[in-house]
Short mmCIF file of C-alpha atoms and ligand atoms in Angstrom, two decimals:
data_model
loop_
_atom_site.label_atom_id
_atom_site.label_comp_id
_atom_site.label_asym_id
_atom_site.label_seq_id
_atom_site.Cartn_x
_atom_site.Cartn_y
_atom_site.Cartn_z
CA MET A 1 -27.55 144.07 224.47
CA LYS A 2 -25.42 143.49 221.40
CA LEU A 3 -23.82 146.31 219.47
CA TYR A 4 -21.73 146.35 216.31
CA ASN A 5 -19.06 148.67 215.02
CA ILE A 6 -20.49 150.76 212.19
CA LYS A 7 -17.14 150.66 210.38
CA GLN A 8 -16.50 146.92 210.83
CA HIS A 9 -19.76 145.07 211.26
CA ASP A 10 -18.08 141.86 212.37
CA GLU A 11 -16.83 143.52 215.55
CA GLN A 12 -19.62 142.93 218.05
CA VAL A 13 -19.60 143.87 221.71
CA THR A 14 -21.86 143.69 224.76
CA PHE A 15 -23.30 146.77 226.43
CA TYR A 16 -20.59 146.49 229.14
CA GLN A 17 -17.85 146.52 226.56
CA ALA A 18 -19.32 149.45 224.65
CA LEU A 19 -19.75 151.31 227.92
CA ILE A 20 -16.12 150.82 228.91
CA GLN A 21 -14.50 151.01 225.50
CA GLY A 22 -16.44 153.90 223.98
CA LEU A 23 -15.24 153.35 220.42
CA GLY A 24 -14.50 150.24 218.39
CA LYS A 25 -11.68 149.41 215.98
CA ASP A 26 -10.71 152.08 213.49
CA GLN A 27 -12.51 154.63 215.74
CA GLY A 28 -15.88 153.13 214.69
CA LEU A 29 -19.04 153.95 216.64
CA PHE A 30 -21.12 151.20 218.22
CA PHE A 31 -24.75 150.77 217.15
CA PRO A 32 -27.42 148.42 218.55
CA VAL A 33 -27.97 145.13 216.68
CA ASP A 34 -31.62 145.07 217.77
CA LEU A 35 -33.73 148.20 217.78
CA PRO A 36 -36.58 147.79 220.29
CA LYS A 37 -40.11 148.40 218.98
CA PHE A 38 -43.00 149.28 221.28
CA SER A 39 -46.60 149.01 220.05
CA ALA A 40 -48.88 152.07 220.17
CA LEU A 41 -50.62 150.49 223.16
CA GLU A 42 -47.34 150.01 225.01
CA ILE A 43 -46.26 153.56 224.20
CA ASN A 44 -49.50 154.91 225.64
CA SER A 45 -49.07 153.02 228.87
CA MET A 46 -45.41 154.11 229.04
CA LEU A 47 -46.47 157.74 228.67
CA GLU A 48 -48.65 157.24 231.75
CA MET A 49 -45.66 156.18 233.86
CA ASN A 50 -43.53 158.61 235.84
CA PHE A 51 -40.12 159.66 234.51
CA ILE A 52 -38.10 157.22 236.62
CA GLU A 53 -40.32 154.18 236.06
CA ARG A 54 -40.54 154.83 232.32
CA SER A 55 -36.78 155.42 231.97
CA VAL A 56 -36.06 152.10 233.70
CA HIS A 57 -38.45 150.40 231.29
CA ILE A 58 -36.81 151.95 228.21
CA LEU A 59 -33.25 151.31 229.38
CA SER A 60 -33.86 147.73 230.43
CA THR A 61 -35.54 147.02 227.08
CA TYR A 62 -32.39 148.21 225.32
CA ILE A 63 -29.81 146.78 227.70
CA GLY A 64 -31.46 143.43 228.42
CA SER A 65 -30.06 141.03 230.99
CA GLU A 66 -26.64 142.64 231.39
CA LEU A 67 -27.89 144.93 234.13
CA SER A 68 -30.75 143.93 236.42
CA LYS A 69 -33.85 146.09 236.57
CA ASN A 70 -32.94 146.96 240.13
CA SER A 71 -29.46 148.10 239.16
CA ILE A 72 -30.91 150.21 236.37
CA LEU A 73 -33.43 151.66 238.82
CA SER A 74 -30.73 152.77 241.22
CA CYS A 75 -28.69 154.26 238.35
CA VAL A 76 -31.70 156.17 237.06
CA GLN A 77 -32.74 157.40 240.50
CA ASN A 78 -29.26 158.74 241.17
CA ALA A 79 -28.73 160.19 237.70
CA PHE A 80 -32.09 161.74 236.86
CA ASN A 81 -32.72 163.53 240.14
CA PHE A 82 -33.89 166.86 238.73
CA PRO A 83 -37.05 168.00 236.92
CA VAL A 84 -37.63 168.10 233.13
CA PRO A 85 -40.48 170.59 232.64
CA LEU A 86 -42.18 171.25 229.32
CA VAL A 87 -42.93 174.99 229.29
CA PHE A 88 -45.56 176.35 226.88
CA ILE A 89 -44.46 179.70 225.49
CA LYS A 90 -47.03 180.02 222.69
CA ASN A 91 -50.22 178.17 221.84
CA ASN A 92 -48.31 175.90 219.44
CA ILE A 93 -44.76 175.83 220.84
CA ALA A 94 -43.24 174.53 224.07
CA ILE A 95 -39.66 174.37 225.34
CA LEU A 96 -38.45 171.13 226.91
CA GLU A 97 -36.14 172.42 229.63
CA LEU A 98 -33.23 169.99 229.86
CA PHE A 99 -31.03 172.28 231.94
CA HIS A 100 -32.06 171.74 235.55
CA GLY A 101 -29.18 169.38 236.35
CA PRO A 102 -26.15 170.38 238.44
CA THR A 103 -24.22 171.95 235.55
CA LEU A 104 -27.24 173.58 233.92
CA ALA A 105 -27.02 171.88 230.51
CA PHE A 106 -28.61 168.78 229.00
CA LYS A 107 -25.25 167.00 229.05
CA ASP A 108 -25.92 166.23 232.72
CA PHE A 109 -28.35 163.47 231.70
CA GLY A 110 -25.84 161.49 229.68
CA SER A 111 -22.85 162.09 231.92
CA ARG A 112 -24.71 161.19 235.09
CA LEU A 113 -26.20 157.97 233.77
CA MET A 114 -22.86 156.93 232.33
CA ALA A 115 -21.15 157.57 235.67
CA GLN A 116 -23.72 155.51 237.55
CA MET A 117 -23.41 152.64 235.12
CA LEU A 118 -19.61 152.65 235.15
CA ASN A 119 -19.80 152.60 238.91
CA LYS A 120 -21.90 149.42 238.71
CA VAL A 121 -19.47 147.59 236.44
CA ASN A 122 -16.32 148.94 238.06
CA HIS A 123 -15.97 146.14 240.60
CA GLN A 124 -15.01 143.80 237.77
CA PHE A 125 -11.65 145.48 237.28
CA ASP A 126 -8.50 145.04 239.26
CA LYS A 127 -6.85 148.29 238.19
CA PRO A 128 -8.07 151.68 239.44
CA MET A 129 -10.54 153.20 236.99
CA VAL A 130 -9.55 156.68 235.89
CA ILE A 131 -11.70 158.98 233.78
CA LEU A 132 -9.33 161.26 231.93
CA THR A 133 -10.81 164.02 229.87
CA ALA A 134 -9.95 167.41 228.38
CA THR A 135 -12.45 170.22 228.41
CA SER A 136 -12.91 173.65 226.93
CA GLY A 137 -15.40 174.32 229.73
CA ASP A 138 -18.77 172.60 229.77
CA THR A 139 -18.05 168.91 229.34
CA GLY A 140 -15.60 168.94 232.23
CA ALA A 141 -18.23 170.31 234.58
CA ALA A 142 -20.84 167.76 233.52
CA VAL A 143 -18.39 164.87 233.92
CA ALA A 144 -17.02 166.11 237.27
CA HIS A 145 -20.47 166.50 238.80
CA ALA A 146 -21.59 163.16 237.44
CA PHE A 147 -18.75 161.28 239.14
CA VAL A 148 -18.38 163.20 242.38
CA ASP A 149 -18.88 160.84 245.36
CA LEU A 150 -18.41 157.71 243.23
CA SER A 151 -15.25 157.34 245.22
CA ASN A 152 -13.88 154.19 243.54
CA ILE A 153 -13.49 156.05 240.23
CA HIS A 154 -10.88 158.79 239.89
CA VAL A 155 -11.71 161.66 237.57
CA ILE A 156 -8.95 163.84 236.14
CA ILE A 157 -9.89 166.82 234.02
CA LEU A 158 -7.47 168.94 232.02
CA TYR A 159 -8.36 172.47 231.01
CA PRO A 160 -6.50 175.41 229.47
CA LYS A 161 -5.26 177.78 232.15
CA GLY A 162 -7.00 181.16 232.05
CA LYS A 163 -9.15 180.22 229.04
CA ILE A 164 -12.39 179.19 230.71
CA SER A 165 -14.89 181.47 232.41
CA VAL A 166 -14.85 182.11 236.14
CA LEU A 167 -18.24 180.42 236.54
CA GLN A 168 -17.04 177.39 234.60
CA GLU A 169 -13.87 177.03 236.67
CA ARG A 170 -15.67 177.34 240.01
CA LEU A 171 -18.23 174.84 238.84
CA PHE A 172 -15.88 171.88 238.56
CA CYS A 173 -12.56 172.84 240.13
CA THR A 174 -13.91 173.19 243.68
CA LEU A 175 -15.24 169.67 244.20
CA GLY A 176 -12.21 167.79 245.56
CA GLY A 177 -12.48 164.16 246.69
CA ASN A 178 -12.26 161.86 243.67
CA ILE A 179 -12.36 164.80 241.26
CA SER A 180 -8.96 166.26 240.36
CA THR A 181 -8.54 169.14 237.97
CA ILE A 182 -5.38 170.22 236.21
CA SER A 183 -4.91 173.60 234.60
CA VAL A 184 -2.53 173.27 231.69
CA ASP A 185 -0.30 176.09 230.55
CA GLY A 186 -1.59 175.95 226.97
CA ASP A 187 -4.77 175.96 224.92
CA PHE A 188 -7.58 173.40 224.56
CA ASP A 189 -5.79 171.62 221.76
CA SER A 190 -2.73 171.04 223.94
CA CYS A 191 -5.01 169.57 226.65
CA GLN A 192 -6.54 167.24 224.10
CA PHE A 193 -3.10 166.31 222.84
CA LEU A 194 -1.95 165.42 226.38
CA VAL A 195 -5.02 163.25 226.95
CA LYS A 196 -4.40 161.41 223.70
CA LYS A 197 -0.79 160.78 224.72
CA ALA A 198 -1.92 159.45 228.08
CA PHE A 199 -4.22 156.92 226.39
CA GLU A 200 -1.27 155.73 224.30
CA ASP A 201 1.20 155.64 227.19
CA ASN A 202 2.24 152.12 228.19
CA ILE A 203 3.28 153.04 231.71
CA LEU A 204 -0.13 154.55 232.51
CA ARG A 205 -2.04 151.77 230.76
CA GLN A 206 -0.26 149.12 232.77
CA ILE A 207 -1.24 150.68 236.05
CA LEU A 208 -4.60 152.25 235.30
CA ASP A 209 -7.84 151.48 233.53
CA LEU A 210 -8.34 154.67 231.51
CA ASN A 211 -11.71 155.81 230.15
CA SER A 212 -12.56 159.08 228.43
CA ALA A 213 -16.31 159.37 229.25
CA ASN A 214 -16.81 161.31 226.05
CA SER A 215 -20.04 162.00 224.28
CA ILE A 216 -19.93 159.14 221.79
CA ASN A 217 -20.51 156.61 224.58
CA ILE A 218 -23.67 154.58 223.97
CA SER A 219 -24.85 154.99 227.57
CA ARG A 220 -25.10 158.73 227.06
CA LEU A 221 -27.36 158.31 224.04
CA LEU A 222 -29.64 155.88 225.86
CA ALA A 223 -29.99 158.39 228.70
CA GLN A 224 -31.17 161.00 226.22
CA VAL A 225 -33.80 158.73 224.65
CA CYS A 226 -35.56 158.89 228.03
CA TYR A 227 -36.20 162.62 228.08
CA TYR A 228 -37.86 162.67 224.68
CA PHE A 229 -40.47 160.34 226.16
CA GLU A 230 -40.75 162.56 229.21
CA GLY A 231 -41.36 165.65 227.07
CA ILE A 232 -44.15 164.00 225.11
CA SER A 233 -45.73 162.53 228.23
CA GLN A 234 -46.47 166.11 229.29
CA LEU A 235 -48.47 166.86 226.11
CA PRO A 236 -52.18 166.24 225.64
CA HIS A 237 -52.75 163.04 223.67
CA GLN A 238 -54.32 164.74 220.65
CA MET A 239 -51.05 166.54 219.90
CA HIS A 240 -49.02 163.36 219.63
CA ASN A 241 -49.18 162.81 215.90
CA LYS A 242 -48.74 166.44 214.92
CA LEU A 243 -45.50 166.77 216.77
CA VAL A 244 -42.39 168.47 215.37
CA ILE A 245 -39.20 168.57 217.47
CA ALA A 246 -36.38 171.04 216.82
CA VAL A 247 -32.95 169.97 218.07
CA PRO A 248 -30.06 172.46 218.50
CA SER A 249 -27.19 170.36 217.20
CA GLY A 250 -23.40 170.23 217.41
CA ASN A 251 -22.10 166.69 217.64
CA PHE A 252 -25.57 165.30 216.88
CA GLY A 253 -25.89 163.07 219.93
CA ASN A 254 -29.11 164.75 220.92
CA LEU A 255 -30.68 164.21 217.50
CA THR A 256 -29.47 160.60 217.39
CA ALA A 257 -31.28 159.94 220.67
CA GLY A 258 -34.46 161.59 219.37
CA LEU A 259 -34.42 159.44 216.26
CA LEU A 260 -33.87 156.32 218.37
CA ALA A 261 -36.89 157.29 220.49
CA GLN A 262 -38.97 157.74 217.33
CA SER A 263 -37.68 154.44 215.95
CA CYS A 264 -38.89 152.53 218.99
CA GLY A 265 -42.37 154.01 218.62
CA LEU A 266 -42.51 157.47 220.13
CA PRO A 267 -45.01 159.46 218.03
CA VAL A 268 -42.98 162.25 216.43
CA LYS A 269 -44.00 163.49 212.99
CA LYS A 270 -40.70 165.13 212.14
CA PHE A 271 -37.43 166.45 213.45
CA ILE A 272 -35.77 169.73 212.55
CA VAL A 273 -31.96 169.73 212.53
CA ALA A 274 -30.89 173.15 213.81
CA THR A 275 -27.31 174.36 213.59
CA ASN A 276 -25.46 177.65 213.78
CA MET A 277 -23.18 178.65 210.90
CA ASN A 278 -21.22 175.44 211.41
CA ASP A 279 -23.67 173.96 208.94
CA THR A 280 -22.02 170.83 207.52
CA VAL A 281 -25.20 168.80 208.02
CA PRO A 282 -27.75 171.30 206.66
CA ARG A 283 -25.58 171.73 203.55
CA PHE A 284 -25.29 167.96 203.22
CA LEU A 285 -29.05 167.51 203.50
CA LYS A 286 -29.55 170.17 200.87
CA ASN A 287 -27.07 169.13 198.20
CA GLY A 288 -25.79 165.68 199.18
CA TYR A 289 -22.15 166.71 199.60
CA TRP A 290 -20.30 166.20 202.88
CA GLU A 291 -17.96 169.19 202.94
CA PRO A 292 -16.98 170.37 206.44
CA HIS A 293 -15.68 173.93 206.48
CA PRO A 294 -13.27 175.17 209.16
CA THR A 295 -15.10 175.62 212.46
CA VAL A 296 -16.22 179.18 213.18
CA SER A 297 -16.95 180.68 216.62
CA THR A 298 -20.57 181.63 217.25
CA PHE A 299 -22.81 182.71 220.14
CA SER A 300 -24.00 179.11 220.50
CA ASN A 301 -20.47 177.88 221.16
CA ALA A 302 -21.37 174.35 222.32
CA MET A 303 -22.56 173.79 218.76
CA ASP A 304 -19.36 175.01 217.10
CA VAL A 305 -18.63 171.66 215.51
CA SER A 306 -18.02 171.13 211.84
CA CYS A 307 -17.29 167.38 211.85
CA PRO A 308 -20.13 166.02 214.02
CA ASN A 309 -19.02 162.67 215.38
CA ASN A 310 -22.46 161.11 215.85
CA TRP A 311 -23.59 161.65 212.26
CA PRO A 312 -22.64 158.12 211.06
CA ARG A 313 -25.09 156.72 213.63
CA ILE A 314 -27.91 158.76 212.11
CA GLU A 315 -27.11 157.50 208.62
CA GLU A 316 -26.93 153.96 209.98
CA LEU A 317 -30.35 154.26 211.60
CA PHE A 318 -31.95 155.51 208.37
CA ARG A 319 -30.22 152.74 206.41
CA ARG A 320 -31.38 150.05 208.86
CA GLU A 321 -34.97 151.25 208.68
CA ASN A 322 -35.06 151.82 204.92
CA ARG A 323 -35.92 155.44 205.47
CA SER A 324 -34.63 158.41 203.56
CA ILE A 325 -32.42 160.96 205.25
CA LYS A 326 -34.51 163.49 203.29
CA GLU A 327 -37.21 163.10 205.95
CA LEU A 328 -35.15 165.41 208.14
CA LYS A 329 -36.02 169.09 208.05
CA TYR A 330 -33.10 171.40 208.59
CA GLY A 331 -31.70 174.89 208.71
CA CYS A 332 -28.91 177.05 210.08
CA VAL A 333 -29.08 180.35 211.93
CA ASN A 334 -26.41 183.05 212.01
CA ASP A 335 -25.43 185.11 215.06
CA MET A 336 -27.45 188.16 214.09
CA LEU A 337 -30.64 186.15 213.75
CA THR A 338 -29.84 184.25 216.95
CA GLU A 339 -29.62 187.54 218.81
CA LYS A 340 -32.91 188.77 217.33
CA THR A 341 -34.56 185.48 218.24
CA VAL A 342 -33.48 185.67 221.89
CA GLN A 343 -35.19 189.10 221.90
CA GLU A 344 -38.30 187.73 220.18
CA ILE A 345 -38.60 184.91 222.73
CA SER A 346 -38.08 187.42 225.53
CA ASP A 347 -41.06 189.38 224.16
CA LEU A 348 -43.11 186.23 224.68
CA GLY A 349 -42.14 186.42 228.34
CA TYR A 350 -39.55 183.63 228.24
CA LEU A 351 -35.84 183.94 228.90
CA SER A 352 -33.74 181.79 226.54
CA GLU A 353 -30.12 181.61 225.42
CA PRO A 354 -28.36 181.22 222.04
CA HIS A 355 -28.51 177.40 221.60
CA THR A 356 -32.19 177.15 222.33
CA ALA A 357 -32.88 180.22 220.19
CA VAL A 358 -31.27 178.63 217.12
CA ALA A 359 -33.72 175.74 217.32
CA TYR A 360 -36.68 177.95 218.16
CA ARG A 361 -36.04 180.13 215.07
CA LEU A 362 -36.29 177.21 212.65
CA LEU A 363 -39.19 175.61 214.50
CA SER A 364 -41.19 178.80 214.47
CA ASP A 365 -40.42 179.40 210.78
CA GLN A 366 -41.14 175.86 209.58
CA LEU A 367 -44.11 174.83 211.72
CA ASP A 368 -47.36 174.24 209.79
CA SER A 369 -50.64 175.52 211.20
CA ASP A 370 -51.87 172.02 212.14
CA GLU A 371 -48.62 171.05 213.92
CA PHE A 372 -47.33 171.41 217.48
CA GLY A 373 -43.65 172.17 218.10
CA ILE A 374 -41.26 171.25 220.88
CA CYS A 375 -37.95 173.07 221.01
CA LEU A 376 -35.24 171.46 223.13
CA GLY A 377 -33.88 173.89 225.71
CA THR A 378 -30.31 172.67 226.08
CA ALA A 379 -28.74 175.25 228.42
CA HIS A 380 -29.86 177.48 231.27
CA PRO A 381 -29.85 181.20 230.33
CA VAL A 382 -27.71 181.98 233.38
CA LYS A 383 -24.83 180.18 231.70
CA PHE A 384 -24.88 182.88 229.03
CA LYS A 385 -25.93 185.74 231.26
CA GLU A 386 -23.54 188.41 229.90
CA LEU A 387 -24.43 187.61 226.30
CA VAL A 388 -28.17 187.51 226.93
CA GLU A 389 -28.04 190.80 228.86
CA CYS A 390 -26.21 192.36 225.95
CA PHE A 391 -28.86 191.07 223.49
CA LEU A 392 -31.75 192.30 225.61
CA LYS A 393 -30.00 195.54 226.59
CA LYS A 394 -30.99 195.05 230.21
CA LYS A 395 -29.93 193.17 233.33
CA ILE A 396 -31.69 189.86 233.72
CA GLN A 397 -32.98 188.45 236.94
CA VAL A 398 -32.20 184.78 237.11
CA VAL A 399 -32.00 182.91 240.31
CA LEU A 400 -28.86 180.83 240.51
CA PRO A 401 -29.53 177.49 242.20
CA VAL A 402 -28.43 177.74 245.85
CA SER A 403 -25.83 174.98 245.53
CA LEU A 404 -24.21 176.90 242.70
CA LYS A 405 -24.17 180.19 244.54
CA GLU A 406 -22.31 178.52 247.40
CA ARG A 407 -19.90 176.87 245.00
CA MET A 408 -18.92 180.27 243.59
CA ARG A 409 -17.36 181.10 246.95
CA LEU A 410 -15.20 177.96 247.30
CA PRO A 411 -11.46 177.90 246.56
CA ILE A 412 -10.10 176.47 243.30
CA LEU A 413 -8.35 173.15 243.99
CA SER A 414 -6.60 172.63 240.65
CA TYR A 415 -3.10 171.32 240.10
CA GLU A 416 -1.01 173.06 237.49
CA THR A 417 1.21 171.62 234.83
CA SER A 418 3.15 172.59 231.73
CA LYS A 419 2.46 171.09 228.30
CA CYS A 420 5.15 168.49 228.97
CA PHE A 421 3.73 164.96 229.00
CA SER A 422 6.13 163.42 231.50
CA SER A 423 5.18 165.96 234.15
CA LEU A 424 1.52 165.21 233.50
CA ARG A 425 2.21 161.49 233.84
CA ASN A 426 3.93 162.03 237.19
CA LEU A 427 1.05 164.15 238.36
CA ILE A 428 -1.54 161.53 237.36
CA LEU A 429 0.40 158.81 239.18
CA LYS A 430 0.64 161.01 242.27
CA ILE A 431 -3.11 161.74 242.19
CA VAL A 432 -4.21 158.11 241.99
CA SER A 433 -1.66 156.68 244.43
C1 LIG B 1 -23.55 170.02 223.58
C2 LIG B 1 -24.59 171.04 223.41
C3 LIG B 1 -25.41 171.09 222.25
C4 LIG B 1 -25.23 170.16 221.08
O1 LIG B 1 -25.64 168.84 221.36
P1 LIG B 1 -25.15 167.63 220.47
O2 LIG B 1 -25.70 166.41 221.08
O3 LIG B 1 -23.64 167.67 220.50
O4 LIG B 1 -25.66 167.87 219.08
C5 LIG B 1 -26.42 172.03 222.19
N1 LIG B 1 -26.60 172.92 223.19
C6 LIG B 1 -25.84 172.91 224.31
C7 LIG B 1 -26.09 173.91 225.36
C8 LIG B 1 -24.81 171.97 224.46
O5 LIG B 1 -24.05 171.98 225.57
#
C-alpha cells in the first residue's frame, strides 16, 4: 500500500511507515494513492461473508503485500472479538451498535486493530517501542485495553489528576503489566504539553521508539471501514440503495471511514454529518467558510472538537473522485434537543446516549419516506449513566459487562508526577527499564 502526504504530495510512504509515523512532514495526513474499487457482484459476495472473513478481505485489498493474509487474519481475530449488532428501533431506522468492545465505545475498533498491527511490525525495531499518549478520559482507556498483553510494547498514558470520572480511571489504571498510567498534577492541556515535549526530547528519542497511537493513524480508519460493511450486511438486500447513514462526528475519522467504504463500492445513498454545537463543518457546508469557533462543552463531549483533524482527508477524497462536497447532508444539534431526543428514543423502547442521539435527531428529521436510515451508535449508554438518568428522570437498568464490574473493584496502579518535564522523563525511563 502506498500513501501520500496530503500537504506534500511528493512524500510517499508504505503502510508500515504510515502506521509507525502517524503523520507526515508539516503535520500532513497520509492518504491512499490507490482507492480500491469492488464491483457490485464482489460487494454482494462480500456481504455474504462473516465479519472476520470480510474484514480480512477489505484490509488485505487496501494493504496489499506488506502484511500477509494470515497476519491480517490474526490481527482481525484478536481485534474484532466482540459483536456489532444492527438493532431496528423503528420500521425505517436502525442503530449500528459499535460499543460492545472492552471500553464501550467505537474507538475500540481502531485502537485494537492498530495495536495488533504495531505488534506485528514491532520486531523490526531495535529500540523498545513505547506508546505515549495523553487522555482526557476515553482515548486512554481504548488505547490501554488495545495494547494490554502485547508485552513487547510499553504503553504510558498521562491523565489529569482528579479530572476524569471514577469509571474512566478504573477502566484503564488498573491493568498493570505493560500498561503504565501517570496522573499529572495539572489539566489535560498540561498532559498534552508534556507528551509533546517527550516527542521532541533527544534523550528519550535516542533510547526509545515513541509512537502516539492517536486517531489520525491510517490503520484506525481502515478498521472502521470494516464495520460499515458489517452494518449493511445485516440489512435485507432491497434496502441497499435507499440507505442513509448518520454519523455523530467530532474529529471526523468515523465519517472518513464511511466515505472510504462508499468509495470502494458499498451501496450508501447518502451520509448525514451530525455534530453538536461545535459545528465548524455544518457551517462550512452551508456557507463555504471554514471558521472554527472556540470549542464549547456539550453533553456529547467526545464530539467537542472545533478543528476536526480528519477533515482534509474528506476533502481529498471528494477531490480525487471529482465529487462535490455538497453531496453531504448535515446538521447540528444543541444540548436541549439532544436531551429531548434521548427521551424520544427511550419512548421507542431503546436506551441511547447523547452522541448517538445527535445523529438520530438529524437522521429522523431528514429521512425521506422511501429511504432507510442507519444511525451509528458510538457509545454505550452506561458510559453516560448519570446524564441519561437525569434526562429520563428515572434510574436506568443497564447491565455492566462482568469484566467491567470486576475491574471497578481493583486498585488504581497509577504513578504520580508534577507538571515538570524532567521528572516525567525520569519516570518514563524507570518504567521502561
Ligand atoms: C470519538 C467519538 C465520536 C466522534 O468520532 P470522530 O471519528 O472523532 O468523528 C463520537 N462519539 C463517541 C462516543 C466518541 O467517542
